[in-house]
Amino acid sequence: MKLSSIHVKSLAINASNISTTTINGQEHYVIRGAVPIVDDIVMNGGLYPAEEINNSYQTMEGKLMPLPHPMVDGKYVSANDPRAINAYHVGAWAQNVSKSGDQVVMDVYINKAVAETKPDGKRLINRLDEMIAGTNTDPIHLSTGLLTNKEKKSGESKEKKYTWIARNMQFDHIAILLDEPGAGTPEEGVGMFVNADGQEGEVETANLIDAANSLKDGLVNKVKFFLTHNSDASFDEIYQMLREAIRAPSGSDAYRYVVTVWPDKFIYEEGSKLFQQKYLIDDNAVTLVGEPIEVVRKPTEYEVKTNGEQNPMKQKMIAALNAAGVTTEGLTDDQVWDAYNQQMQKKAGGGDPAGAQVNTDAITAAVNAALTPLTDKISHLETQLQANAEKDTAEKRQAVKAKFPFMTEAAINSLAPEALNDMFSQCQTSTGLNPAFQGNGAQSEILTMEAPE
């Protein structure tokens, strides 16, 4: 199985995510919430499975972030190549790499003093200052450089077909693409990569944003798109409009990420939850329609979550009761159920309220008896989940205690969940560069490189 190189482009830096801090007496820019890759995404016909990403994403911790992908003598090279460091390093690196739902999330740190030693670094600092000031709001792209084996296998994920699966992913760097436009990202085409011993291979590009495009997948969506969209906006422009439409209010810690876009609705992720939102586009402006509905992911599609207020059966009962002139406002689930049963019994029994009540009691008793095993199982699962959560918290506290010995046990135990998670993320150590980028002849014989969009 050949080793291939991919550059995965993502839209990751916006003004609302940027702040500054001081480290070792030097000013640093911090960009929160960059998303370099997503579980089970299909790009350029290849599937990037969650299990493979889970096995490798932590190797991004501490990786260099050159501007842009480093090249020497017209060939792509590892960001750790000394010549690449001299020419492309702008004082930027990845930190606090973690998983949030199906996304890999990280922070970008940039040493201002180091960046200003290079012309491109100065341009980056000026661009960040403009974004903070609001004089230039065009987003900046990132591009994750990785090596992977391609396993030939066909299937479908997130309604996208694939012909190969990425295995044994090895992350080398995350490049900053300062000059990429905010919409209509151009193809980089095919370039060449060369490793430390001079072995060459092709570089392929893939685009994380394009992977969300389901506007015209299949005949039905093609027809829907041309019938419902009064707009000539490109997919990138539609994606940006939707992203801005669901942006969390200023000051909020919530991060919302657009996962999949169809002609009349899209899926976005917030924390560990997924939501479906309908929308319309008219004259290049997007309008959200109705309230978002929580959904759960199935192997190749999304279905509306049926617990809570969005229970479709409850909505059907309420509609039937309202049609019969019964007021349902303020009723609980049980009261809606009882009212619906009484209404059905009245229809069947000629309006005998006494008989209806007897039948309702019998039905309610039978339903409660049938639900008892399910209720017991849910209770058992809740107990198990609570135990797992307590175990996870205890392990995080132990790791924090080992990493920060100056903290007392009482102080660690008093940390809020968010603070504990933040300190625990600092306990993870970075992993050295994979030998595939070094002068190892045995591995070099199977090297092929590609670059993502």
Short mmCIF file of C-alpha atoms in Angstrom, two decimals:
data_model
loop_
_atom_site.label_atom_id
_atom_site.label_comp_id
_atom_site.label_asym_id
_atom_site.label_seq_id
_atom_site.Cartn_x
_atom_site.Cartn_y
_atom_site.Cartn_z
CA MET A 1 0.00 0.00 0.00
CA LYS A 2 1.64 3.26 -1.16
CA LEU A 3 2.09 6.23 1.16
CA SER A 4 0.33 9.32 -0.22
CA SER A 5 0.51 12.98 0.79
CA ILE A 6 -2.65 15.08 1.16
CA HIS A 7 -3.10 18.81 1.83
CA VAL A 8 -6.57 19.33 3.36
CA LYS A 9 -7.80 22.93 3.09
CA SER A 10 -10.20 24.30 5.70
CA LEU A 11 -11.76 27.67 6.49
CA ALA A 12 -10.59 28.24 10.04
CA ILE A 13 -9.66 31.80 10.97
CA ASN A 14 -12.26 34.53 11.49
CA ALA A 15 -12.04 37.81 13.40
CA SER A 16 -14.32 36.64 16.23
CA ASN A 17 -11.88 33.84 17.11
CA ILE A 18 -8.76 36.02 17.49
CA SER A 19 -7.26 37.29 20.76
CA THR A 20 -3.79 38.19 22.10
CA THR A 21 -1.81 36.93 25.09
CA THR A 22 1.69 37.24 26.55
CA ILE A 23 3.97 34.19 26.75
CA ASN A 24 7.48 34.48 28.20
CA GLY A 25 7.21 38.24 27.95
CA GLN A 26 6.36 38.22 24.22
CA GLU A 27 3.06 39.07 22.55
CA HIS A 28 1.28 36.18 20.83
CA TYR A 29 -1.86 36.02 18.71
CA VAL A 30 -4.24 33.16 19.55
CA ILE A 31 -6.86 31.90 17.08
CA ARG A 32 -9.35 29.58 18.78
CA GLY A 33 -11.41 26.79 17.29
CA ALA A 34 -9.65 25.96 14.02
CA VAL A 35 -11.02 22.75 12.45
CA PRO A 36 -8.33 20.97 10.37
CA ILE A 37 -10.27 17.73 9.70
CA VAL A 38 -13.64 16.07 10.41
CA ASP A 39 -14.60 12.44 11.11
CA ASP A 40 -15.93 10.29 8.26
CA ILE A 41 -15.52 13.10 5.71
CA VAL A 42 -15.22 12.20 2.02
CA MET A 43 -12.80 14.31 -0.05
CA ASN A 44 -11.54 13.63 -3.58
CA GLY A 45 -13.22 10.21 -3.45
CA GLY A 46 -11.46 9.21 -0.23
CA LEU A 47 -12.98 8.45 3.19
CA TYR A 48 -11.22 9.71 6.33
CA PRO A 49 -12.68 7.38 9.01
CA ALA A 50 -13.28 8.48 12.59
CA GLU A 51 -11.23 5.59 14.01
CA GLU A 52 -8.19 6.53 11.92
CA ILE A 53 -8.46 10.19 12.91
CA ASN A 54 -8.86 9.23 16.58
CA ASN A 55 -5.64 7.23 16.36
CA SER A 56 -3.61 10.09 14.92
CA TYR A 57 -5.07 13.56 15.55
CA GLN A 58 -3.08 14.16 18.76
CA THR A 59 0.14 14.10 16.71
CA MET A 60 -0.91 17.58 15.47
CA GLU A 61 -0.11 18.97 18.93
CA GLY A 62 2.88 21.29 18.70
CA LYS A 63 3.21 20.93 14.93
CA LEU A 64 4.70 23.88 13.01
CA MET A 65 2.38 26.09 10.96
CA PRO A 66 4.40 27.44 8.01
CA LEU A 67 3.15 30.10 5.59
CA PRO A 68 2.31 28.51 3.14
CA HIS A 69 3.18 24.83 2.41
CA PRO A 70 7.02 24.73 2.39
CA MET A 71 8.81 24.10 -0.91
CA VAL A 72 12.53 23.72 -1.68
CA ASP A 73 13.80 23.74 -5.27
CA GLY A 74 10.20 23.70 -6.50
CA LYS A 75 9.26 20.56 -4.49
CA TYR A 76 7.11 20.24 -1.37
CA VAL A 77 9.08 19.22 1.73
CA SER A 78 8.44 18.50 5.40
CA ALA A 79 7.90 21.59 7.56
CA ASN A 80 10.76 20.29 9.75
CA ASP A 81 13.28 20.51 6.92
CA PRO A 82 15.88 23.11 8.06
CA ARG A 83 15.58 25.01 4.75
CA ALA A 84 11.80 25.04 5.13
CA ILE A 85 12.06 26.41 8.67
CA ASN A 86 14.41 29.18 7.54
CA ALA A 87 12.13 30.24 4.68
CA TYR A 88 8.57 29.51 5.84
CA HIS A 89 8.39 29.50 9.66
CA VAL A 90 6.50 32.56 10.98
CA GLY A 91 6.45 31.69 14.69
CA ALA A 92 3.17 29.75 14.46
CA TRP A 93 2.28 26.35 15.91
CA ALA A 94 -0.77 24.21 16.79
CA GLN A 95 -1.80 23.81 20.43
CA ASN A 96 -4.69 22.40 22.50
CA VAL A 97 -5.59 19.85 19.83
CA SER A 98 -8.72 17.95 20.89
CA LYS A 99 -11.94 16.34 19.62
CA SER A 100 -15.32 18.09 19.79
CA GLY A 101 -18.03 15.80 18.48
CA ASP A 102 -16.81 14.63 15.08
CA GLN A 103 -14.41 17.54 14.61
CA VAL A 104 -10.73 17.91 15.42
CA VAL A 105 -10.40 21.35 17.03
CA MET A 106 -7.18 23.24 17.78
CA ASP A 107 -5.82 26.67 18.65
CA VAL A 108 -3.25 28.54 16.55
CA TYR A 109 -0.48 30.40 18.41
CA ILE A 110 1.64 33.01 16.59
CA ASN A 111 4.69 34.71 18.13
CA LYS A 112 4.44 38.30 16.88
CA ALA A 113 8.17 39.05 17.24
CA VAL A 114 9.17 35.95 15.25
CA ALA A 115 6.53 36.58 12.58
CA GLU A 116 7.78 40.12 12.02
CA THR A 117 11.25 38.85 11.07
CA LYS A 118 9.91 37.69 7.67
CA PRO A 119 7.97 39.61 4.99
CA ASP A 120 5.15 37.02 4.92
CA GLY A 121 5.06 37.05 8.71
CA LYS A 122 4.57 40.83 8.69
CA ARG A 123 1.73 40.42 6.19
CA LEU A 124 0.11 37.84 8.49
CA ILE A 125 0.33 40.15 11.52
CA ASN A 126 -1.10 43.06 9.51
CA ARG A 127 -3.95 40.85 8.29
CA LEU A 128 -4.78 39.69 11.83
CA ASP A 129 -4.75 43.29 13.07
CA GLU A 130 -7.12 44.25 10.24
CA MET A 131 -9.45 41.38 11.13
CA ILE A 132 -9.50 42.42 14.80
CA ALA A 133 -10.18 46.05 13.81
CA GLY A 134 -12.91 44.97 11.38
CA THR A 135 -11.30 46.62 8.34
CA ASN A 136 -10.74 43.28 6.58
CA THR A 137 -13.10 40.42 7.41
CA ASP A 138 -12.05 37.99 4.68
CA PRO A 139 -11.31 34.64 6.34
CA ILE A 140 -7.93 32.91 6.20
CA HIS A 141 -7.60 29.29 5.08
CA LEU A 142 -5.52 26.57 6.69
CA SER A 143 -4.24 23.45 4.93
CA THR A 144 -3.26 20.32 6.85
CA GLY A 145 -0.31 18.40 5.41
CA LEU A 146 -0.55 14.67 6.09
CA LEU A 147 0.74 11.32 4.88
CA THR A 148 -1.62 8.37 4.55
CA ASN A 149 -2.01 4.92 3.00
CA LYS A 150 -4.91 4.54 0.53
CA GLU A 151 -6.90 1.33 0.95
CA LYS A 152 -8.95 0.54 -2.17
CA LYS A 153 -12.51 0.10 -0.92
CA SER A 154 -15.85 1.57 -2.03
CA GLY A 155 -18.76 2.81 0.04
CA GLU A 156 -20.73 5.87 1.14
CA SER A 157 -20.41 8.27 4.10
CA LYS A 158 -22.47 11.39 4.81
CA GLU A 159 -24.20 10.83 1.44
CA LYS A 160 -20.84 10.99 -0.38
CA LYS A 161 -19.46 8.00 -2.29
CA TYR A 162 -15.81 7.00 -1.87
CA THR A 163 -13.44 4.61 -3.66
CA TRP A 164 -10.60 4.48 -1.12
CA ILE A 165 -10.07 4.79 2.65
CA ALA A 166 -7.29 6.74 4.38
CA ARG A 167 -5.26 4.52 6.74
CA ASN A 168 -2.32 5.20 9.10
CA MET A 169 -2.54 8.99 8.87
CA GLN A 170 0.61 10.91 9.85
CA PHE A 171 0.37 14.70 10.28
CA ASP A 172 3.43 16.79 9.34
CA HIS A 173 2.22 20.40 9.56
CA ILE A 174 -0.72 22.79 9.19
CA ALA A 175 0.02 25.50 6.62
CA ILE A 176 -1.42 29.03 6.73
CA LEU A 177 -2.81 30.09 3.32
CA LEU A 178 -2.87 33.86 3.61
CA ASP A 179 -3.67 34.62 -0.03
CA GLU A 180 -6.61 32.23 -0.54
CA PRO A 181 -9.89 34.08 -1.32
CA GLY A 182 -12.83 33.67 1.04
CA ALA A 183 -15.02 32.14 -1.67
CA GLY A 184 -14.39 30.10 -4.80
CA THR A 185 -11.18 28.52 -3.49
CA PRO A 186 -9.06 27.65 -6.55
CA GLU A 187 -7.69 24.19 -7.23
CA GLU A 188 -3.99 23.82 -6.49
CA GLY A 189 -3.76 20.99 -8.97
CA VAL A 190 -1.00 18.43 -8.64
CA GLY A 191 2.48 19.24 -7.34
CA MET A 192 5.52 17.22 -6.31
CA PHE A 193 6.77 16.29 -2.84
CA VAL A 194 10.34 15.29 -1.98
CA ASN A 195 11.43 13.75 1.33
CA ALA A 196 14.78 13.98 3.12
CA ASP A 197 16.59 11.47 0.90
CA GLY A 198 15.40 13.01 -2.36
CA GLN A 199 12.56 10.57 -3.09
CA GLU A 200 9.78 12.28 -5.08
CA GLY A 201 6.03 11.73 -5.19
CA GLU A 202 2.83 13.51 -6.22
CA VAL A 203 0.92 15.83 -3.89
CA GLU A 204 -2.90 15.91 -3.98
CA THR A 205 -5.23 18.64 -2.68
CA ALA A 206 -8.63 18.16 -1.01
CA ASN A 207 -11.13 20.70 0.35
CA LEU A 208 -12.92 20.24 3.68
CA ILE A 209 -15.58 22.81 2.74
CA ASP A 210 -16.40 21.20 -0.61
CA ALA A 211 -16.97 17.91 1.22
CA ALA A 212 -20.08 19.49 2.78
CA ASN A 213 -21.59 20.22 -0.65
CA SER A 214 -24.68 18.07 -1.28
CA LEU A 215 -26.55 20.72 -3.26
CA LYS A 216 -26.55 18.77 -6.52
CA ASP A 217 -25.83 15.20 -5.44
CA GLY A 218 -28.37 13.03 -7.26
CA LEU A 219 -31.17 13.98 -9.65
CA VAL A 220 -33.64 15.04 -6.92
CA ASN A 221 -31.22 17.54 -5.37
CA LYS A 222 -30.27 18.93 -8.79
CA VAL A 223 -33.94 19.62 -9.55
CA LYS A 224 -34.53 21.10 -6.08
CA PHE A 225 -31.53 23.39 -6.41
CA PHE A 226 -32.62 24.94 -9.69
CA LEU A 227 -36.28 25.24 -8.60
CA THR A 228 -35.73 26.74 -5.14
CA HIS A 229 -32.65 28.97 -5.47
CA ASN A 230 -33.20 32.44 -6.84
CA SER A 231 -29.45 33.08 -6.74
CA ASP A 232 -26.29 32.63 -8.77
CA ALA A 233 -24.13 32.24 -5.64
CA SER A 234 -21.40 29.60 -5.70
CA PHE A 235 -21.33 26.84 -3.12
CA ASP A 236 -18.52 28.60 -1.23
CA GLU A 237 -20.64 31.75 -1.03
CA ILE A 238 -23.69 29.77 0.12
CA TYR A 239 -21.53 27.98 2.71
CA GLN A 240 -20.21 31.32 4.01
CA MET A 241 -23.70 32.85 4.20
CA LEU A 242 -25.01 29.87 6.18
CA ARG A 243 -21.94 29.92 8.44
CA GLU A 244 -22.51 33.61 9.21
CA ALA A 245 -26.27 33.08 9.70
CA ILE A 246 -25.71 30.55 12.51
CA ARG A 247 -22.72 32.26 14.12
CA ALA A 248 -23.05 32.29 17.92
CA PRO A 249 -23.59 35.72 19.56
CA SER A 250 -20.52 37.76 20.45
CA GLY A 251 -19.03 36.64 23.77
CA SER A 252 -20.44 33.12 23.50
CA ASP A 253 -18.12 30.10 23.78
CA ALA A 254 -20.32 28.11 21.39
CA TYR A 255 -18.78 27.09 18.06
CA ARG A 256 -21.11 26.13 15.21
CA TYR A 257 -19.82 24.23 12.22
CA VAL A 258 -21.70 23.56 8.95
CA VAL A 259 -21.52 19.82 8.23
CA THR A 260 -23.72 19.21 5.15
CA VAL A 261 -25.68 21.51 2.83
CA TRP A 262 -28.71 20.49 0.73
CA PRO A 263 -30.80 22.72 -1.58
CA ASP A 264 -33.41 23.49 1.11
CA LYS A 265 -31.76 22.62 4.44
CA PHE A 266 -28.38 22.09 6.09
CA ILE A 267 -26.89 20.31 9.09
CA TYR A 268 -24.68 22.11 11.60
CA GLU A 269 -22.88 20.94 14.70
CA GLU A 270 -22.77 22.71 18.07
CA GLY A 271 -20.81 20.94 20.78
CA SER A 272 -21.79 17.29 20.67
CA LYS A 273 -25.20 17.92 19.05
CA LEU A 274 -26.33 18.11 15.43
CA PHE A 275 -29.13 20.37 14.20
CA GLN A 276 -31.09 20.56 10.95
CA GLN A 277 -32.07 24.04 9.75
CA LYS A 278 -34.19 24.97 6.71
CA TYR A 279 -33.21 28.00 4.62
CA LEU A 280 -34.02 30.03 1.52
CA ILE A 281 -31.71 32.03 -0.75
CA ASP A 282 -33.04 35.01 -2.67
CA ASP A 283 -30.97 37.75 -4.33
CA ASN A 284 -27.78 36.31 -2.81
CA ALA A 285 -29.12 36.66 0.75
CA VAL A 286 -29.84 33.68 2.99
CA THR A 287 -32.91 33.46 5.25
CA LEU A 288 -33.27 30.79 7.94
CA VAL A 289 -36.76 29.25 7.99
CA GLY A 290 -38.26 28.01 11.25
CA GLU A 291 -36.39 26.71 14.29
CA PRO A 292 -33.46 24.27 14.17
CA ILE A 293 -34.37 20.64 14.87
CA GLU A 294 -31.95 18.32 16.67
CA VAL A 295 -31.02 15.28 14.57
CA VAL A 296 -28.91 12.16 14.97
CA ARG A 297 -26.59 10.73 12.35
CA LYS A 298 -27.42 7.44 10.65
CA PRO A 299 -24.83 5.63 8.50
CA THR A 300 -25.64 7.64 5.34
CA GLU A 301 -28.21 10.25 6.37
CA TYR A 302 -29.73 12.25 9.23
CA GLU A 303 -33.06 11.63 10.96
CA VAL A 304 -35.01 13.92 13.28
CA LYS A 305 -34.46 13.11 16.93
CA THR A 306 -37.78 11.85 18.33
CA ASN A 307 -37.41 12.59 22.02
CA GLY A 308 -38.25 15.95 23.55
CA GLU A 309 -40.33 18.72 22.04
CA GLN A 310 -39.72 17.63 18.44
CA ASN A 311 -41.51 14.27 18.84
CA PRO A 312 -43.37 13.88 15.52
CA MET A 313 -46.03 11.54 17.02
CA LYS A 314 -46.86 14.14 19.66
CA GLN A 315 -47.17 16.78 16.93
CA LYS A 316 -49.61 14.55 15.01
CA MET A 317 -51.70 14.01 18.17
CA ILE A 318 -51.82 17.76 18.84
CA ALA A 319 -52.86 18.44 15.23
CA ALA A 320 -55.69 15.88 15.49
CA LEU A 321 -56.90 17.32 18.81
CA ASN A 322 -56.81 20.89 17.49
CA ALA A 323 -58.80 19.81 14.43
CA ALA A 324 -61.43 18.37 16.80
CA GLY A 325 -61.62 21.66 18.71
CA VAL A 326 -59.64 20.47 21.74
CA THR A 327 -57.26 23.04 23.29
CA THR A 328 -53.76 21.57 23.77
CA GLU A 329 -51.77 24.61 24.88
CA GLY A 330 -49.87 23.91 28.12
CA LEU A 331 -50.63 20.17 28.18
CA THR A 332 -47.88 17.74 29.22
CA ASP A 333 -47.01 14.68 27.11
CA ASP A 334 -49.18 12.44 29.33
CA GLN A 335 -52.12 14.85 29.13
CA VAL A 336 -51.84 15.01 25.34
CA TRP A 337 -51.79 11.19 25.24
CA ASP A 338 -54.89 10.91 27.47
CA ALA A 339 -56.78 13.61 25.57
CA TYR A 340 -55.97 11.92 22.26
CA ASN A 341 -57.15 8.51 23.53
CA GLN A 342 -60.38 10.00 24.84
CA GLN A 343 -61.01 11.67 21.50
CA MET A 344 -60.43 8.39 19.63
CA GLN A 345 -62.75 6.51 22.01
CA LYS A 346 -65.47 9.12 21.55
CA LYS A 347 -65.28 8.57 17.79
CA ALA A 348 -65.43 4.80 18.19
CA GLY A 349 -68.04 4.66 20.99
CA GLY A 350 -70.58 7.24 19.86
CA GLY A 351 -69.49 9.84 22.38
CA ASP A 352 -69.86 7.76 25.57
CA PRO A 353 -67.51 9.60 27.97
CA ALA A 354 -67.82 6.99 30.71
CA GLY A 355 -66.89 4.15 28.38
CA ALA A 356 -64.12 6.28 26.95
CA GLN A 357 -62.62 6.81 30.40
CA VAL A 358 -62.67 3.07 31.14
CA ASN A 359 -60.98 2.30 27.84
CA THR A 360 -58.46 5.11 28.37
CA ASP A 361 -57.50 3.75 31.80
CA ALA A 362 -57.02 0.27 30.36
CA ILE A 363 -54.91 1.55 27.47
CA THR A 364 -52.80 3.74 29.76
CA ALA A 365 -52.18 0.81 32.12
CA ALA A 366 -51.15 -1.42 29.21
CA VAL A 367 -48.81 1.22 27.81
CA ASN A 368 -47.21 1.84 31.21
CA ALA A 369 -46.66 -1.91 31.64
CA ALA A 370 -45.05 -2.13 28.21
CA LEU A 371 -42.80 0.85 28.92
CA THR A 372 -41.53 -0.47 32.27
CA PRO A 373 -38.66 -2.60 30.80
CA LEU A 374 -37.58 0.33 28.63
CA THR A 375 -37.67 2.71 31.61
CA ASP A 376 -35.58 0.28 33.65
CA LYS A 377 -33.06 -0.03 30.82
CA ILE A 378 -32.78 3.75 30.47
CA SER A 379 -32.25 4.07 34.22
CA HIS A 380 -29.47 1.46 34.05
CA LEU A 381 -27.83 3.29 31.13
CA GLU A 382 -28.00 6.61 32.98
CA THR A 383 -26.31 5.01 35.99
CA GLN A 384 -23.61 3.52 33.76
CA LEU A 385 -23.03 6.83 31.96
CA GLN A 386 -22.73 8.63 35.30
CA ALA A 387 -20.16 6.09 36.47
CA ASN A 388 -18.18 6.49 33.25
CA ALA A 389 -18.27 10.28 33.60
CA GLU A 390 -17.02 10.10 37.19
CA LYS A 391 -14.21 7.75 36.13
CA ASP A 392 -13.23 10.09 33.29
CA THR A 393 -13.19 13.08 35.67
CA ALA A 394 -11.03 11.19 38.18
CA GLU A 395 -8.51 10.27 35.47
CA LYS A 396 -8.34 13.88 34.27
CA ARG A 397 -7.75 15.10 37.83
CA GLN A 398 -4.92 12.59 38.28
CA ALA A 399 -3.31 13.76 35.03
CA VAL A 400 -3.60 17.43 36.05
CA LYS A 401 -2.15 16.66 39.48
CA ALA A 402 0.84 14.92 37.87
CA LYS A 403 1.36 17.77 35.36
CA PHE A 404 0.91 20.59 37.89
CA PRO A 405 2.31 19.32 41.22
CA PHE A 406 2.05 22.77 42.79
CA MET A 407 -1.76 22.52 42.80
CA THR A 408 -3.42 21.05 45.88
CA GLU A 409 -5.88 18.20 45.58
CA ALA A 410 -8.65 20.45 46.91
CA ALA A 411 -7.92 23.04 44.22
CA ILE A 412 -7.98 20.41 41.47
CA ASN A 413 -11.23 18.88 42.77
CA SER A 414 -12.88 22.33 42.80
CA LEU A 415 -12.18 22.97 39.10
CA ALA A 416 -15.27 23.43 36.95
CA PRO A 417 -15.62 20.91 34.08
CA GLU A 418 -14.53 23.49 31.46
CA ALA A 419 -11.46 24.51 33.47
CA LEU A 420 -10.55 20.86 34.15
CA ASN A 421 -10.82 20.00 30.45
CA ASP A 422 -8.67 23.01 29.54
CA MET A 423 -5.91 22.02 31.99
CA PHE A 424 -6.16 18.36 30.98
CA SER A 425 -5.58 19.33 27.32
CA GLN A 426 -2.25 20.84 28.40
CA CYS A 427 -1.17 17.49 29.84
CA GLN A 428 -1.01 15.90 26.38
CA THR A 429 2.47 15.77 24.88
CA SER A 430 3.38 16.18 21.24
CA THR A 431 4.75 13.32 19.16
CA GLY A 432 7.94 13.50 17.12
CA LEU A 433 7.96 13.65 13.35
CA ASN A 434 7.15 10.38 11.65
CA PRO A 435 10.17 8.66 10.06
CA ALA A 436 8.39 8.82 6.70
CA PHE A 437 9.62 12.42 6.43
CA GLN A 438 13.22 11.52 7.33
CA GLY A 439 15.97 9.80 5.38
CA ASN A 440 14.77 6.23 5.80
CA GLY A 441 15.33 4.42 2.53
CA ALA A 442 12.94 1.54 3.29
CA GLN A 443 10.00 3.85 3.84
CA SER A 444 11.00 6.21 1.05
CA GLU A 445 10.50 3.49 -1.56
CA ILE A 446 6.74 3.61 -1.05
CA LEU A 447 6.35 7.40 -0.85
CA THR A 448 3.77 9.14 -3.02
CA MET A 449 2.48 12.62 -2.20
CA GLU A 450 -0.76 14.50 -2.89
CA ALA A 451 -2.12 17.88 -1.84
CA PRO A 452 -5.70 18.78 -0.60
CA GLU A 453 -7.77 21.73 -1.64
#
